[in-house]
CSV table of C-alpha atoms in Angstrom, one decimal:
chain,number,residue,atom,x,y,z
A,192,CYS,CA,-11.5,6.7,13.3
A,193,ILE,CA,-11.3,6.3,9.6
A,194,PRO,CA,-11.9,2.7,8.5
A,195,GLY,CA,-8.7,0.8,8.0
A,196,GLY,CA,-7.9,-2.0,10.3
A,197,GLY,CA,-6.4,-2.2,13.8
A,198,ILE,CA,-4.6,0.4,15.9
A,199,LEU,CA,-1.1,-0.2,14.5
A,200,GLU,CA,-2.3,-0.3,10.8
A,201,ARG,CA,-4.1,3.0,11.3
A,202,LEU,CA,-1.1,4.7,12.9
A,203,ASP,CA,1.3,3.2,10.4
A,204,ALA,CA,-0.9,4.7,7.7
A,205,GLY,CA,-0.5,8.1,9.3
A,206,GLU,CA,-4.1,8.4,10.5
A,207,VAL,CA,-5.0,10.4,13.6
A,208,VAL,CA,-6.7,8.3,16.3
A,209,ILE,CA,-8.9,10.2,18.7
A,210,GLY,CA,-9.0,8.7,22.2
A,211,ASP,CA,-12.0,9.1,24.6
A,212,GLY,CA,-12.1,11.2,27.8
A,213,GLY,CA,-12.0,10.7,31.5
A,214,PHE,CA,-14.6,8.2,32.4
A,215,VAL,CA,-14.2,7.9,36.2
A,216,PHE,CA,-14.2,11.6,36.8
A,217,ALA,CA,-17.2,12.1,34.5
A,218,LEU,CA,-19.1,9.3,36.2
A,219,GLU,CA,-18.2,10.6,39.7
A,220,LYS,CA,-19.7,13.9,38.8
A,221,ARG,CA,-22.8,12.1,37.6
A,222,GLY,CA,-23.1,10.1,40.8
A,223,TYR,CA,-22.0,6.7,39.6
A,224,VAL,CA,-18.4,6.4,40.9
A,225,LYS,CA,-16.9,6.9,44.4
A,226,ALA,CA,-14.0,9.4,44.5
A,227,GLY,CA,-10.9,8.0,46.3
A,228,PRO,CA,-11.0,4.3,45.1
A,229,TRP,CA,-12.0,5.5,41.6
A,230,THR,CA,-13.0,1.9,40.8
A,231,PRO,CA,-15.4,1.5,37.8
A,232,GLU,CA,-18.2,-0.7,39.3
A,233,ALA,CA,-20.6,1.4,37.3
A,234,ALA,CA,-20.0,-0.8,34.3
A,235,ALA,CA,-21.8,-3.6,36.1
A,236,GLU,CA,-24.0,-1.5,38.4
A,237,HIS,CA,-25.3,1.2,36.0
A,238,PRO,CA,-24.5,0.0,32.5
A,239,GLU,CA,-27.0,2.5,31.0
A,240,ALA,CA,-24.9,5.4,32.4
A,241,VAL,CA,-21.6,4.0,31.1
A,242,ARG,CA,-23.2,3.2,27.7
A,243,GLN,CA,-24.5,6.7,27.3
A,244,LEU,CA,-21.1,8.3,28.2
A,245,HIS,CA,-19.4,5.9,25.7
A,246,ARG,CA,-21.9,7.1,23.1
A,247,GLU,CA,-21.3,10.7,23.9
A,248,PHE,CA,-17.5,10.3,23.5
A,249,LEU,CA,-18.1,8.3,20.3
A,250,ARG,CA,-20.2,11.0,18.8
A,251,ALA,CA,-17.6,13.5,19.8
A,252,GLY,CA,-14.9,11.8,18.1
A,253,ASP,CA,-7.8,-6.0,40.6
A,254,ASP,CA,-6.5,-5.6,44.0
A,255,LYS,CA,-7.6,-2.0,43.8
A,256,LEU,CA,-11.2,-3.1,44.3
A,257,GLU,CA,-10.4,-4.5,47.7
A,258,ASN,CA,-8.3,-1.8,49.4
A,259,ARG,CA,-9.2,1.3,51.4
A,260,GLY,CA,-12.6,0.1,52.5
A,261,ASN,CA,-14.2,-0.1,49.1
A,262,LYS,CA,-17.2,-2.4,49.3
A,263,VAL,CA,-16.8,-5.2,46.7
A,264,THR,CA,-20.1,-6.3,45.0
A,265,PHE,CA,-18.6,-7.4,41.7
A,266,THR,CA,-15.2,-9.1,41.0
A,267,GLY,CA,-12.7,-7.3,38.8
A,268,ALA,CA,-13.4,-9.9,36.1
A,269,GLN,CA,-17.1,-9.2,36.1
A,270,ILE,CA,-16.5,-5.4,35.9
A,271,ASN,CA,-14.0,-5.8,33.0
A,272,GLU,CA,-16.4,-8.1,31.2
A,273,ALA,CA,-19.3,-5.7,31.5
A,274,ALA,CA,-17.0,-2.8,30.5
A,275,CYS,CA,-15.8,-4.6,27.4
A,276,ASP,CA,-19.4,-5.5,26.4
A,277,LEU,CA,-20.5,-1.9,26.7
A,278,ALA,CA,-17.5,-0.5,24.9
A,279,ARG,CA,-17.9,-2.9,22.0
A,280,GLU,CA,-21.6,-2.3,21.7
A,281,VAL,CA,-21.1,1.4,21.3
A,282,ALA,CA,-18.0,1.1,19.3
A,283,ASN,CA,-19.9,-0.9,16.8
A,284,GLU,CA,-22.3,2.1,16.3
A,285,GLY,CA,-19.4,3.9,14.6
A,286,ASP,CA,-15.9,2.9,13.5
A,287,ALA,CA,-14.2,2.9,16.9
A,288,MET,CA,-11.8,0.5,18.6
A,289,VAL,CA,-11.9,-1.1,22.0
A,290,ALA,CA,-8.9,-1.2,24.3
A,291,GLY,CA,-8.4,-3.3,27.4
A,292,GLY,CA,-6.4,-1.4,30.1
A,293,VAL,CA,-4.4,-2.2,33.2
A,294,CYS,CA,-2.9,0.4,35.5
A,295,GLN,CA,-0.6,0.8,38.5
A,296,THR,CA,-1.3,-1.5,41.4
A,297,PRO,CA,-1.4,-0.8,45.2
A,298,SER,CA,0.7,-3.9,45.5
A,299,TYR,CA,3.6,-2.3,43.7
A,300,LEU,CA,3.4,0.8,45.9
A,301,SER,CA,3.4,-1.6,48.9
A,302,CYS,CA,6.7,-3.1,47.6
A,303,LYS,CA,5.3,-6.5,46.6
A,304,SER,CA,7.5,-8.5,44.3
A,305,GLU,CA,7.6,-8.5,40.5
A,306,THR,CA,6.0,-12.0,40.5
A,307,GLU,CA,3.1,-10.8,42.7
A,308,VAL,CA,2.5,-7.6,40.7
A,309,LYS,CA,2.6,-9.5,37.4
A,310,GLY,CA,0.2,-12.0,38.8
A,311,ILE,CA,-2.3,-9.3,39.6
A,312,LEU,CA,-2.0,-7.8,36.1
A,313,LYS,CA,-2.4,-11.3,34.5
A,314,LYS,CA,-5.7,-11.8,36.2
A,315,GLN,CA,-7.3,-9.1,34.0
A,316,LEU,CA,-6.1,-10.5,30.7
A,317,ASP,CA,-8.4,-13.5,30.4
A,318,VAL,CA,-11.4,-11.2,30.0
A,319,PHE,CA,-9.7,-9.0,27.5
A,320,ILE,CA,-8.7,-12.0,25.4
A,321,LYS,CA,-12.2,-13.6,25.7
A,322,LYS,CA,-13.8,-10.3,24.6
A,323,ASN,CA,-11.2,-9.9,21.8
A,324,VAL,CA,-10.4,-6.3,22.5
A,325,ASP,CA,-8.5,-4.5,19.6
A,326,PHE,CA,-5.5,-3.6,21.6
A,327,LEU,CA,-4.1,-3.3,25.2
A,328,ILE,CA,-3.0,-0.3,27.2
A,329,ALA,CA,-0.8,-0.2,30.2
A,330,GLU,CA,-1.7,3.2,31.5
A,331,TYR,CA,-1.4,5.5,34.5
A,332,PHE,CA,2.0,4.3,35.8
A,333,GLU,CA,4.1,6.5,38.0
A,334,HIS,CA,7.1,4.2,38.1
A,335,VAL,CA,8.7,2.9,34.9
A,336,GLU,CA,9.7,-0.3,36.5
A,337,GLU,CA,6.1,-1.3,37.1
A,338,ALA,CA,5.1,-0.1,33.6
A,339,VAL,CA,7.7,-2.3,32.0
A,340,TRP,CA,6.4,-5.3,34.0
A,341,ALA,CA,2.9,-4.5,32.7
A,342,VAL,CA,4.1,-4.3,29.1
A,343,GLU,CA,5.8,-7.6,29.5
A,344,VAL,CA,2.6,-9.2,30.7
A,345,LEU,CA,0.5,-7.6,28.0
A,346,LYS,CA,2.9,-8.7,25.2
A,347,GLU,CA,2.3,-12.3,26.1
A,348,THR,CA,-1.2,-12.0,24.5
A,349,GLY,CA,0.0,-11.1,21.1
A,350,LYS,CA,-2.2,-8.0,21.0
A,351,PRO,CA,-0.8,-4.6,20.1
A,352,VAL,CA,0.4,-2.9,23.3
A,353,ALA,CA,0.4,0.8,24.2
A,354,ALA,CA,2.1,2.1,27.4
A,355,SER,CA,1.1,5.4,28.9
A,356,MET,CA,2.7,6.9,32.1
A,357,CYS,CA,1.3,9.6,34.3
A,358,ILE,CA,4.5,11.6,34.4
A,359,GLY,CA,5.6,15.1,33.5
A,360,PRO,CA,8.9,16.6,32.2
A,361,ASP,CA,10.7,15.6,35.5
A,362,GLY,CA,10.1,11.9,34.8
A,363,ASP,CA,8.8,9.2,37.0
A,364,MET,CA,8.6,9.2,40.8
A,365,HIS,CA,12.2,7.8,41.0
A,366,GLY,CA,13.5,10.5,38.7
A,367,VAL,CA,13.9,8.4,35.5
A,368,SER,CA,13.6,10.9,32.6
A,369,PRO,CA,10.7,10.7,30.1
A,370,GLY,CA,13.1,9.8,27.3
A,371,GLU,CA,14.6,6.9,29.3
A,372,CYS,CA,11.1,5.7,30.4
A,373,ALA,CA,10.1,5.6,26.7
A,374,VAL,CA,13.2,3.7,25.7
A,375,ARG,CA,12.6,1.1,28.4
A,376,LEU,CA,8.9,0.7,27.4
A,377,VAL,CA,9.7,0.2,23.7
A,378,LYS,CA,12.5,-2.3,24.5
A,379,ALA,CA,9.9,-4.2,26.7
A,380,GLY,CA,7.7,-4.4,23.6
A,381,ALA,CA,5.3,-1.4,23.6
A,382,GLN,CA,4.5,-0.2,20.1
A,383,ILE,CA,2.8,3.0,21.3
A,384,VAL,CA,4.2,5.1,24.2
A,385,GLY,CA,3.2,8.3,25.8
A,386,VAL,CA,1.5,9.9,28.8
A,387,ASN,CA,-1.9,10.2,30.4
A,388,CYS,CA,-3.4,12.1,33.3
A,389,HIS,CA,-1.7,14.1,36.1
A,390,PHE,CA,-0.8,17.2,34.0
A,391,ASP,CA,-2.4,19.7,31.6
A,392,PRO,CA,-2.3,19.2,27.8
A,393,MET,CA,0.7,21.4,27.0
A,394,THR,CA,2.7,19.8,29.8
A,395,CYS,CA,1.8,16.4,28.5
A,396,VAL,CA,2.7,17.2,24.9
A,397,LYS,CA,6.1,18.5,26.1
A,398,THR,CA,6.7,15.3,28.0
A,399,VAL,CA,5.8,13.1,25.0
A,400,LYS,CA,8.2,15.2,22.9
A,401,MET,CA,10.9,14.3,25.4
A,402,MET,CA,9.9,10.6,25.0
A,403,LYS,CA,10.1,10.8,21.3
A,404,GLU,CA,13.5,12.4,21.4
A,405,GLY,CA,14.7,9.6,23.7
A,406,VAL,CA,13.4,6.8,21.5
A,407,GLU,CA,14.8,8.3,18.3
A,408,LYS,CA,18.2,8.9,19.9
A,409,ALA,CA,18.3,5.3,20.9
A,410,GLY,CA,17.6,4.2,17.3
A,411,LEU,CA,14.2,2.8,18.1
A,412,LYS,CA,10.8,3.3,16.6
A,413,ALA,CA,7.4,3.8,18.2
A,414,HIS,CA,4.1,5.6,17.8
A,415,TYR,CA,3.1,8.2,20.3
A,416,MET,CA,0.0,8.9,22.4
A,417,VAL,CA,-1.2,11.7,24.7
A,418,GLN,CA,-4.2,11.7,27.0
A,419,PRO,CA,-3.9,14.6,29.4
A,420,LEU,CA,-6.1,16.3,32.0
A,421,ALA,CA,-8.6,18.9,31.0
A,422,TYR,CA,-7.3,21.1,33.8
A,423,HIS,CA,-4.7,23.8,33.9
A,424,THR,CA,-1.8,22.6,36.1
A,425,PRO,CA,1.1,25.2,35.8
A,426,ASP,CA,1.6,25.0,39.6
A,427,CYS,CA,2.0,21.2,39.9
A,428,ASN,CA,5.1,19.4,41.1
A,429,CYS,CA,6.3,16.0,39.9
A,430,GLN,CA,3.2,14.1,41.1
A,431,GLY,CA,0.8,16.3,39.2
A,432,PHE,CA,-2.7,17.4,40.1
A,433,ILE,CA,-3.1,14.9,43.0
A,434,ASP,CA,-1.0,17.2,45.1
A,435,LEU,CA,-3.1,20.3,44.3
A,436,PRO,CA,-5.3,21.3,47.3
A,437,GLU,CA,-8.3,21.5,44.9
A,438,PHE,CA,-8.0,17.7,44.0
A,439,PRO,CA,-10.5,16.2,43.4
A,440,PHE,CA,-13.6,18.2,44.2
A,441,GLY,CA,-12.5,21.8,43.6
A,442,LEU,CA,-10.9,21.6,40.2
A,443,GLU,CA,-13.7,23.2,38.1
A,444,PRO,CA,-12.1,26.7,38.0
A,445,ARG,CA,-9.1,25.1,36.2
A,446,ILE,CA,-11.1,23.4,33.4
A,447,LEU,CA,-9.9,24.1,29.8
A,448,SER,CA,-12.3,25.7,27.4
A,449,ARG,CA,-13.1,24.0,24.1
A,450,TRP,CA,-10.8,26.6,22.4
A,451,ASP,CA,-7.9,25.6,24.6
A,452,MET,CA,-8.5,22.1,23.3
A,453,HIS,CA,-8.1,23.3,19.7
A,454,LYS,CA,-4.6,24.6,20.7
A,455,TYR,CA,-3.8,21.3,22.4
A,456,ALA,CA,-4.8,19.2,19.4
A,457,ARG,CA,-2.8,21.3,17.0
A,458,GLU,CA,0.3,21.2,19.3
A,459,ALA,CA,0.1,17.5,19.7
A,460,PHE,CA,-0.3,16.9,16.0
A,461,ASN,CA,2.6,19.2,15.2
A,462,ALA,CA,4.7,17.2,17.7
A,463,GLY,CA,4.2,14.0,15.7
A,464,ILE,CA,1.7,12.5,18.1
A,465,ARG,CA,-1.1,10.6,16.3
A,466,PHE,CA,-3.0,9.0,19.2
A,467,ILE,CA,-4.6,12.1,20.8
A,468,GLY,CA,-7.3,11.9,23.5
A,469,GLY,CA,-8.1,12.9,27.0
A,470,CYS,CA,-8.2,11.8,30.6
A,471,CYS,CA,-9.6,13.2,33.9
A,472,GLY,CA,-11.8,16.3,33.4
A,473,PHE,CA,-12.4,15.7,29.7
A,474,GLU,CA,-16.0,15.8,28.6
A,475,PRO,CA,-17.4,15.0,25.2
A,476,TYR,CA,-17.3,18.6,24.1
A,477,HIS,CA,-13.6,18.6,24.7
A,478,ILE,CA,-13.1,15.6,22.5
A,479,ARG,CA,-15.3,17.2,19.9
A,480,ALA,CA,-13.0,20.3,19.9
A,481,VAL,CA,-10.0,18.0,19.3
A,482,ALA,CA,-11.8,16.3,16.4
A,483,GLU,CA,-12.9,19.6,14.9
A,484,GLU,CA,-9.4,21.0,15.0
A,485,LEU,CA,-8.0,17.9,13.3
A,486,GLY,CA,-10.9,17.6,10.9
A,487,PRO,CA,-8.8,18.6,7.8
A,488,GLU,CA,-6.2,16.0,8.6
A,489,ARG,CA,-8.9,13.3,9.4
A,490,GLY,CA,-11.0,14.2,6.4
A,491,PHE,CA,-14.3,14.5,8.3
A,492,LEU,CA,-16.0,16.0,11.3
A,493,PRO,CA,-17.7,14.0,14.1
A,494,ALA,CA,-21.5,13.6,14.3
A,495,ALA,CA,-21.7,16.0,17.3
A,496,SER,CA,-20.4,18.9,15.2
A,497,GLU,CA,-23.8,19.0,13.4
A,498,LYS,CA,-25.0,20.9,16.5
A,499,HIS,CA,-21.9,23.1,16.8
A,500,GLY,CA,-20.9,25.9,14.4
A,501,ASN,CA,-17.2,26.1,13.7
A,502,TRP,CA,-15.5,28.7,16.0
A,503,GLY,CA,-18.7,30.0,17.3
A,504,ALA,CA,-20.5,30.3,14.0
A,505,GLY,CA,-23.8,29.3,15.5
A,506,LEU,CA,-23.8,32.7,17.3
A,507,GLU,CA,-24.6,34.4,14.0
A,508,MET,CA,-28.2,33.6,14.8
A,509,HIS,CA,-28.1,35.2,18.3
A,510,THR,CA,-30.6,37.9,19.1
A,511,LYS,CA,-28.0,40.2,20.7
A,512,PRO,CA,-25.7,42.0,18.3
A,513,TRP,CA,-22.7,42.0,20.7
A,514,VAL,CA,-23.0,38.2,21.0
A,515,ARG,CA,-23.3,37.9,17.2
A,516,ALA,CA,-20.0,39.8,17.0
A,517,ARG,CA,-18.4,36.9,18.8
A,518,ALA,CA,-19.1,34.5,15.9
A,519,ARG,CA,-15.5,34.5,14.7
A,520,ARG,CA,-12.3,32.5,15.4
A,521,ASP,CA,-10.0,35.4,16.4
A,522,TYR,CA,-12.4,36.3,19.3
A,523,TRP,CA,-12.4,32.9,20.9
A,524,GLU,CA,-8.8,32.1,20.0
A,525,ASN,CA,-7.6,35.2,21.9
A,526,LEU,CA,-10.0,35.2,24.8
A,527,LYS,CA,-8.5,35.1,28.3
A,528,PRO,CA,-11.5,33.8,30.4
A,529,ALA,CA,-12.0,35.3,33.9
A,530,SER,CA,-12.7,33.0,36.8
A,531,GLY,CA,-15.2,35.3,38.5
A,532,ARG,CA,-13.6,34.5,41.8
A,533,PRO,CA,-12.2,37.7,43.3
A,534,GLN,CA,-10.9,36.1,46.5
A,535,CYS,CA,-9.0,33.3,44.7
A,536,PRO,CA,-5.3,33.3,43.7
A,537,SER,CA,-4.3,32.4,40.2
A,538,MET,CA,-2.2,29.4,41.4
A,539,SER,CA,-2.0,27.1,44.4
A,540,ALA,CA,0.8,25.6,46.4
A,541,PRO,CA,0.9,21.8,46.0
A,542,ASP,CA,0.9,19.7,49.1
A,543,GLY,CA,4.1,17.9,48.0
A,544,TRP,CA,4.4,15.3,50.8
A,545,GLY,CA,7.0,13.4,48.7
A,546,VAL,CA,5.3,10.0,49.3
A,547,THR,CA,6.1,7.3,46.7
A,548,LYS,CA,6.8,3.6,46.5
A,549,GLY,CA,7.7,2.0,49.8
A,550,HIS,CA,6.4,4.8,52.0
A,551,THR,CA,4.4,3.7,55.1
A,552,ASP,CA,1.4,5.8,54.0
A,553,LEU,CA,1.1,3.7,50.8
A,554,MET,CA,0.9,0.3,52.5
A,555,GLN,CA,-2.5,-0.9,51.5
A,556,GLN,CA,-5.2,-2.4,53.8
A,557,LYS,CA,-8.5,-4.0,53.0
A,558,GLU,CA,-10.4,-2.4,55.9
A,559,ALA,CA,-11.5,1.2,55.9
A,560,THR,CA,-9.1,3.9,57.1
A,561,SER,CA,-9.7,4.2,60.8
A,562,GLN,CA,-10.5,7.5,62.6
A,563,ASP,CA,-7.1,7.4,64.3
A,564,GLN,CA,-5.3,7.0,61.0
A,565,LEU,CA,-7.4,9.8,59.6
A,566,LYS,CA,-6.5,12.1,62.5
A,567,GLN,CA,-2.8,11.5,61.9
A,568,LEU,CA,-3.3,12.5,58.3
A,569,PHE,CA,-5.4,15.6,59.2
A,570,ASP,CA,-2.7,16.7,61.7
A,571,ARG,CA,0.1,16.2,59.1
A,572,SER,CA,-2.0,18.1,56.5
A,573,LYS,CA,-2.2,21.1,58.8
A,574,SER,CA,1.6,21.3,59.2
A,575,HIS,CA,2.2,21.4,55.4
């Protein structure tokens, strides 16, 4: 980010803020996070790994811990404190900001009360205030009701608040439209609203456009953010990539190229979105592509671009003439990459079990899922 104060001051000034990428997915691939619970103990267990990933993204531009059999070695507060320290350490190497984030709770999905859910969210705030994060994000919410509760809790701190939902154009899991979701979040006190995760970049940009239209129609004002997947998801239903049969270990054929990210960054900027980043699947080279596309608007290129020629320019030095011939924008911009998988379809059929808040399958338990419970799920999966 260009020097110039906090998140709201920068956005008010029209600056483009580049968000980082998908930490838990990237750390899972590196062997530091367990898929399923997706809880970030790595911040306390392997700080050097998290520190390095923070650095790579920088150069490129609590009940959840206890459910579903996840062994708890550190408390949520200890993990958040370690995460804040690591993020601040690396942020200070450049001109980045540190956000403290809360996300949807298993308690909400299990139909606990507003008081109980807010109590869980409040537990995390002491560390964020102690560590003096620059702003707070309520992110990855499937239901606007819970997202509003989160915003209300975060607003009590006096910090700037962003709210990001994991929804697509069909709205939240109860069918509340993106525009209405955004209006409710802004009225609750969120100064930045948008979406993250669950869908590909273009789908997410489309959704934020709908949010922006809703907010403006209601006569309200907000800044807008988008942090999508780095996967193509044209075949997803309302719950996004979680319903794809490839989730989470077979998604690599869907990964966006760096050139896809150029298109995404431009589309987001043209839509009036100024907080532009990434979520699951994003690697540092994806964020670099976003930063390079928006280099003219930001006034500079990231440090990682020193090793990356613009639009393949580095290939001018290649020994093979047909590869040197690819050192141009129109080649990469118009390329339609092949998957190299002759037995694979172009799209999948989502599982689409229709499970959401209050469903028996979402009732959380602290003990590991039993073999009998798993067998029931295996049998149901075969019937879909």
